[in-house]
PDB file of C-alpha atoms in Angstrom:
ATOM      1  CA  MET A 238     194.237 283.688 230.317  1.00 45.00           C
ATOM      2  CA  GLY A 239     195.525 280.654 228.154  1.00 52.00           C
ATOM      3  CA  ARG A 240     197.533 280.425 225.058  1.00 52.00           C
ATOM      4  CA  ASN A 241     196.171 282.387 221.827  1.00 52.00           C
ATOM      5  CA  PRO A 242     197.856 280.583 218.754  1.00 50.00           C
ATOM      6  CA  PHE A 243     196.133 282.837 216.577  1.00 49.00           C
ATOM      7  CA  LYS A 244     197.797 286.140 217.993  1.00 48.00           C
ATOM      8  CA  ARG A 245     197.711 288.448 215.390  1.00 47.00           C
ATOM      9  CA  SER A 246     201.482 289.361 215.289  1.00 53.00           C
ATOM     10  CA  VAL A 247     205.391 287.550 216.045  1.00 62.00           C
ATOM     11  CA  ASP A 248     208.267 289.585 216.869  1.00 77.00           C
ATOM     12  CA  VAL A 249     211.327 288.204 214.470  1.00 83.00           C
ATOM     13  CA  PRO A 250     214.255 288.941 215.971  1.00 84.00           C
ATOM     14  CA  ALA A 251     216.494 291.171 214.029  1.00 86.00           C
ATOM     15  CA  GLU A 252     219.053 288.471 213.822  1.00 86.00           C
ATOM     16  CA  VAL A 253     216.562 285.686 212.023  1.00 85.00           C
ATOM     17  CA  LEU A 254     215.785 288.789 209.447  1.00 85.00           C
ATOM     18  CA  SER A 255     219.144 289.344 208.609  1.00 84.00           C
ATOM     19  CA  LYS A 256     219.528 285.466 207.773  1.00 85.00           C
ATOM     20  CA  VAL A 257     216.732 285.429 205.087  1.00 86.00           C
ATOM     21  CA  SER A 258     217.219 285.928 201.891  1.00 86.00           C
ATOM     22  CA  LEU A 259     214.507 287.630 200.401  1.00 87.00           C
ATOM     23  CA  ASP A 260     214.024 289.108 196.628  1.00 86.00           C
ATOM     24  CA  GLN A 261     214.065 292.970 196.083  1.00 88.00           C
ATOM     25  CA  GLY A 262     210.307 294.180 196.795  1.00 86.00           C
ATOM     26  CA  GLU A 263     209.411 291.026 199.233  1.00 88.00           C
ATOM     27  CA  LYS A 264     209.729 291.465 203.044  1.00 90.00           C
ATOM     28  CA  VAL A 265     208.350 289.100 205.657  1.00 91.00           C
ATOM     29  CA  LEU A 266     204.757 289.345 206.274  1.00 92.00           C
ATOM     30  CA  ALA A 267     204.165 286.584 208.991  1.00 92.00           C
ATOM     31  CA  GLY A 268     206.723 284.619 210.977  1.00 92.00           C
ATOM     32  CA  THR A 269     206.403 281.989 213.833  1.00 92.00           C
ATOM     33  CA  HIS A 270     209.548 280.599 215.640  1.00 90.00           C
ATOM     34  CA  ALA A 271     209.609 276.744 215.339  1.00 91.00           C
ATOM     35  CA  GLY A 272     211.357 274.751 217.888  1.00 81.00           C
ATOM     36  CA  GLU A 273     215.480 275.658 218.306  1.00 80.00           C
ATOM     37  CA  ASP A 274     216.450 278.116 216.498  1.00 85.00           C
ATOM     38  CA  ILE A 275     214.106 277.573 213.325  1.00 91.00           C
ATOM     39  CA  TRP A 276     212.549 280.289 212.283  1.00 92.00           C
ATOM     40  CA  LEU A 277     209.118 279.695 209.939  1.00 94.00           C
ATOM     41  CA  LEU A 278     208.715 283.892 207.910  1.00 94.00           C
ATOM     42  CA  GLY A 279     206.209 283.888 204.801  1.00 94.00           C
ATOM     43  CA  THR A 280     206.059 286.213 202.394  1.00 93.00           C
ATOM     44  CA  ARG A 281     204.134 287.139 199.628  1.00 91.00           C
ATOM     45  CA  GLU A 282     205.693 284.949 197.170  1.00 92.00           C
ATOM     46  CA  ALA A 283     207.356 282.257 199.372  1.00 94.00           C
ATOM     47  CA  LEU A 284     208.116 280.407 202.822  1.00 95.00           C
ATOM     48  CA  HIS A 285     211.182 280.505 204.466  1.00 94.00           C
ATOM     49  CA  VAL A 286     212.386 277.971 206.841  1.00 93.00           C
ATOM     50  CA  VAL A 287     215.518 279.949 208.379  1.00 92.00           C
ATOM     51  CA  ALA A 288     217.466 277.245 211.000  1.00 86.00           C
ATOM     52  CA  ALA A 289     220.688 278.023 212.868  1.00 74.00           C
ATOM     53  CA  ALA A 290     222.890 276.641 209.879  1.00 70.00           C
ATOM     54  CA  PRO A 291     223.254 279.055 207.080  1.00 65.00           C
ATOM     55  CA  VAL A 292     221.217 277.242 204.836  1.00 71.00           C
ATOM     56  CA  GLU A 293     217.896 278.865 204.373  1.00 77.00           C
ATOM     57  CA  THR A 294     214.978 276.938 203.031  1.00 88.00           C
ATOM     58  CA  ARG A 295     212.404 279.081 200.384  1.00 92.00           C
ATOM     59  CA  ILE A 296     209.299 276.992 199.246  1.00 94.00           C
ATOM     60  CA  PRO A 297     207.322 279.062 196.656  1.00 93.00           C
ATOM     61  CA  TRP A 298     203.391 279.319 197.308  1.00 94.00           C
ATOM     62  CA  GLU A 299     202.320 277.358 194.311  1.00 93.00           C
ATOM     63  CA  GLN A 300     205.288 274.242 195.100  1.00 93.00           C
ATOM     64  CA  ILE A 301     202.834 274.051 198.349  1.00 94.00           C
ATOM     65  CA  GLU A 302     200.105 271.147 198.443  1.00 91.00           C
ATOM     66  CA  ARG A 303     198.664 271.368 201.375  1.00 90.00           C
ATOM     67  CA  VAL A 304     199.342 273.064 205.853  1.00 93.00           C
ATOM     68  CA  ASP A 305     198.149 270.888 208.374  1.00 92.00           C
ATOM     69  CA  TRP A 306     198.297 272.355 212.042  1.00 92.00           C
ATOM     70  CA  ASN A 307     197.526 269.994 215.332  1.00 93.00           C
ATOM     71  CA  ARG A 308     196.961 272.567 217.357  1.00 91.00           C
ATOM     72  CA  ASP A 309     197.286 269.574 220.465  1.00 93.00           C
ATOM     73  CA  GLU A 310     200.566 268.160 219.439  1.00 93.00           C
ATOM     74  CA  ASP A 311     201.734 271.492 218.504  1.00 93.00           C
ATOM     75  CA  ARG A 312     203.556 270.171 214.748  1.00 94.00           C
ATOM     76  CA  LEU A 313     202.964 271.793 211.684  1.00 94.00           C
ATOM     77  CA  LEU A 314     202.779 269.901 208.261  1.00 94.00           C
ATOM     78  CA  ILE A 315     203.794 271.412 205.374  1.00 94.00           C
ATOM     79  CA  SER A 316     203.505 268.864 202.291  1.00 93.00           C
ATOM     80  CA  GLU A 317     204.688 270.103 198.668  1.00 92.00           C
ATOM     81  CA  VAL A 318     203.543 268.924 195.527  1.00 89.00           C
ATOM     82  CA  GLY A 319     205.335 265.206 194.157  1.00 76.00           C
ATOM     83  CA  GLU A 320     206.348 264.377 191.136  1.00 71.00           C
ATOM     84  CA  PHE A 321     204.847 260.951 190.007  1.00 64.00           C
ATOM     85  CA  GLY A 322     207.056 258.191 191.135  1.00 63.00           C
ATOM     86  CA  ARG A 323     209.358 260.742 193.692  1.00 72.00           C
ATOM     87  CA  VAL A 324     208.361 260.632 197.833  1.00 76.00           C
ATOM     88  CA  ARG A 325     206.596 264.003 198.504  1.00 80.00           C
ATOM     89  CA  PRO A 326     208.739 265.711 200.158  1.00 90.00           C
ATOM     90  CA  GLN A 327     207.370 266.691 203.678  1.00 92.00           C
ATOM     91  CA  HIS A 328     208.237 268.952 206.500  1.00 92.00           C
ATOM     92  CA  GLU A 329     207.215 269.067 209.966  1.00 93.00           C
ATOM     93  CA  PHE A 330     208.020 271.220 212.277  1.00 93.00           C
ATOM     94  CA  ALA A 331     207.555 272.416 216.327  1.00 93.00           C
ATOM     95  CA  VAL A 332     204.323 275.632 216.291  1.00 92.00           C
ATOM     96  CA  SER A 333     202.575 276.254 219.157  1.00 89.00           C
ATOM     97  CA  GLU A 334     201.819 279.821 218.490  1.00 86.00           C
ATOM     98  CA  PRO A 335     201.432 279.767 214.397  1.00 88.00           C
ATOM     99  CA  GLY A 336     199.715 283.361 214.956  1.00 84.00           C
ATOM    100  CA  LEU A 337     198.856 284.761 210.976  1.00 90.00           C
ATOM    101  CA  LEU A 338     201.586 282.392 209.759  1.00 92.00           C
ATOM    102  CA  LEU A 339     199.047 279.705 209.070  1.00 92.00           C
ATOM    103  CA  GLU A 340     196.820 282.060 207.519  1.00 93.00           C
ATOM    104  CA  LEU A 341     198.922 283.217 205.251  1.00 94.00           C
ATOM    105  CA  ILE A 342     199.992 280.297 204.202  1.00 94.00           C
ATOM    106  CA  ARG A 343     196.605 278.839 203.709  1.00 93.00           C
ATOM    107  CA  GLU A 344     195.608 282.138 201.178  1.00 94.00           C
ATOM    108  CA  ARG A 345     198.419 282.030 199.697  1.00 94.00           C
ATOM    109  CA  VAL A 346     198.844 278.324 198.845  1.00 94.00           C
ATOM    110  CA  THR A 347     194.834 278.744 197.632  1.00 93.00           C
ATOM    111  CA  ALA A 348     196.103 282.106 195.247  1.00 93.00           C
ATOM    112  CA  SER A 349     198.054 279.830 194.119  1.00 94.00           C
ATOM    113  CA  VAL A 350     195.645 277.675 192.189  1.00 94.00           C
ATOM    114  CA  VAL A 351     194.454 279.090 188.787  1.00 93.00           C
ATOM    115  CA  LEU A 352     192.563 276.007 188.232  1.00 94.00           C
ATOM    116  CA  GLN A 353     191.240 272.341 189.299  1.00 94.00           C
ATOM    117  CA  ARG A 354     189.782 270.182 186.357  1.00 93.00           C
ATOM    118  CA  ARG A 355     188.312 267.385 187.897  1.00 95.00           C
ATOM    119  CA  VAL A 356     188.742 263.412 185.818  1.00 95.00           C
ATOM    120  CA  PHE A 357     186.875 260.797 186.295  1.00 94.00           C
ATOM    121  CA  THR A 358     189.058 257.152 185.313  1.00 91.00           C
ATOM    122  CA  ASP A 359     186.190 254.483 186.898  1.00 85.00           C
ATOM    123  CA  GLY A 360     183.078 255.869 188.190  1.00 84.00           C
ATOM    124  CA  SER A 361     183.130 257.871 191.279  1.00 90.00           C
ATOM    125  CA  ARG A 362     187.157 257.644 190.771  1.00 93.00           C
ATOM    126  CA  GLY A 363     190.344 259.382 188.776  1.00 94.00           C
ATOM    127  CA  LEU A 364     192.505 262.602 189.044  1.00 93.00           C
ATOM    128  CA  LEU A 365     192.555 266.201 189.890  1.00 93.00           C
ATOM    129  CA  VAL A 366     194.512 268.232 186.961  1.00 94.00           C
ATOM    130  CA  ILE A 367     195.924 271.209 188.913  1.00 94.00           C
ATOM    131  CA  GLY A 368     197.370 274.325 187.934  1.00 94.00           C
ATOM    132  CA  ARG A 369     199.477 276.422 189.968  1.00 93.00           C
ATOM    133  CA  ARG A 370     200.906 279.784 189.741  1.00 92.00           C
ATOM    134  CA  PRO A 371     203.435 282.481 191.687  1.00 90.00           C
ATOM    135  CA  PRO A 372     200.294 283.851 193.959  1.00 85.00           C
ATOM    136  CA  ALA A 373     202.236 287.899 193.671  1.00 75.00           C
ATOM    137  CA  ARG A 374     202.791 287.546 189.842  1.00 73.00           C
ATOM    138  CA  ASP A 375     202.002 286.034 186.670  1.00 78.00           C
ATOM    139  CA  GLY A 376     203.800 283.513 185.609  1.00 81.00           C
ATOM    140  CA  GLU A 377     203.745 280.245 183.950  1.00 88.00           C
ATOM    141  CA  VAL A 378     201.965 278.027 184.840  1.00 91.00           C
ATOM    142  CA  PHE A 379     202.795 274.328 186.505  1.00 89.00           C
ATOM    143  CA  TRP A 380     200.796 270.905 186.441  1.00 91.00           C
ATOM    144  CA  SER A 381     200.571 268.164 188.456  1.00 90.00           C
ATOM    145  CA  TYR A 382     197.716 265.731 189.033  1.00 90.00           C
ATOM    146  CA  GLU A 383     196.475 264.374 192.283  1.00 89.00           C
ATOM    147  CA  PHE A 384     195.385 260.752 191.695  1.00 90.00           C
ATOM    148  CA  ASP A 385     193.107 259.368 194.133  1.00 92.00           C
ATOM    149  CA  ALA A 386     193.366 256.328 196.802  1.00 91.00           C
ATOM    150  CA  GLY A 387     193.351 252.962 194.158  1.00 91.00           C
ATOM    151  CA  VAL A 388     193.931 254.845 190.838  1.00 92.00           C
ATOM    152  CA  ASP A 389     196.960 253.038 189.006  1.00 91.00           C
ATOM    153  CA  PRO A 390     199.011 255.842 188.046  1.00 89.00           C
ATOM    154  CA  GLU A 391     200.947 254.046 185.256  1.00 89.00           C
ATOM    155  CA  ASP A 392     197.575 252.585 184.248  1.00 92.00           C
ATOM    156  CA  PRO A 393     197.379 253.227 180.106  1.00 94.00           C
ATOM    157  CA  GLN A 394     193.306 254.661 180.307  1.00 93.00           C
ATOM    158  CA  VAL A 395     194.341 256.441 183.008  1.00 93.00           C
ATOM    159  CA  MET A 396     197.439 258.636 181.728  1.00 93.00           C
ATOM    160  CA  ALA A 397     194.588 258.683 178.662  1.00 94.00           C
ATOM    161  CA  ALA A 398     193.089 260.599 180.196  1.00 94.00           C
ATOM    162  CA  ALA A 399     194.882 262.637 182.413  1.00 94.00           C
ATOM    163  CA  GLU A 400     196.443 263.568 179.603  1.00 94.00           C
ATOM    164  CA  ALA A 401     192.969 264.804 177.986  1.00 95.00           C
ATOM    165  CA  GLY A 402     191.674 266.234 181.496  1.00 95.00           C
ATOM    166  CA  LEU A 403     195.512 268.423 181.308  1.00 94.00           C
ATOM    167  CA  HIS A 404     195.020 269.587 177.536  1.00 95.00           C
ATOM    168  CA  ALA A 405     191.605 270.376 178.433  1.00 95.00           C
ATOM    169  CA  ALA A 406     192.262 272.574 181.379  1.00 94.00           C
ATOM    170  CA  GLN A 407     194.494 273.780 179.582  1.00 94.00           C
ATOM    171  CA  GLU A 408     192.387 275.122 176.425  1.00 94.00           C
ATOM    172  CA  GLU A 409     190.193 276.514 179.202  1.00 92.00           C
ATOM    173  CA  LEU A 410     193.402 278.553 180.571  1.00 88.00           C
ATOM    174  CA  GLY A 411     193.585 279.674 176.201  1.00 87.00           C
ATOM    175  CA  LEU A 412     196.909 278.329 177.038  1.00 81.00           C
TER     176      LEU A 412
END
């Protein structure tokens, strides 16, 4: 019988759980082992990366742009929402069995998107204006732009279109 990368549960060792800094009422919903002394744990609010070192990384769902799992290479790649002019933070983990964690990540990231508005700047090219907020509770909407390949975000016409798209999106949400 072959391995089942989507098994329904994973046993997270108590030692690992004791290292996680959870907010009051926050609980681990899914987790998986990700290589030497690394665990990925998902809650309603965030992805927690727990390593052997005392430093824990907490990535709120609204800060994750996408997740990709390569089954053939047993690699999980998590890309954070970036800031213009800076390298987009990415995290890569050795994950052979994501279990429910992959499903949880995709569901929570999708739930964090409040609105996406397509803005065209040059024929069929342009950008997305994306509004995100914590999926587990109300909170401030975090706005970002995702530019199509070949669209120059420093072009004044592109920025004017992006700003107009942002204002229209904010109005649509009553902000």
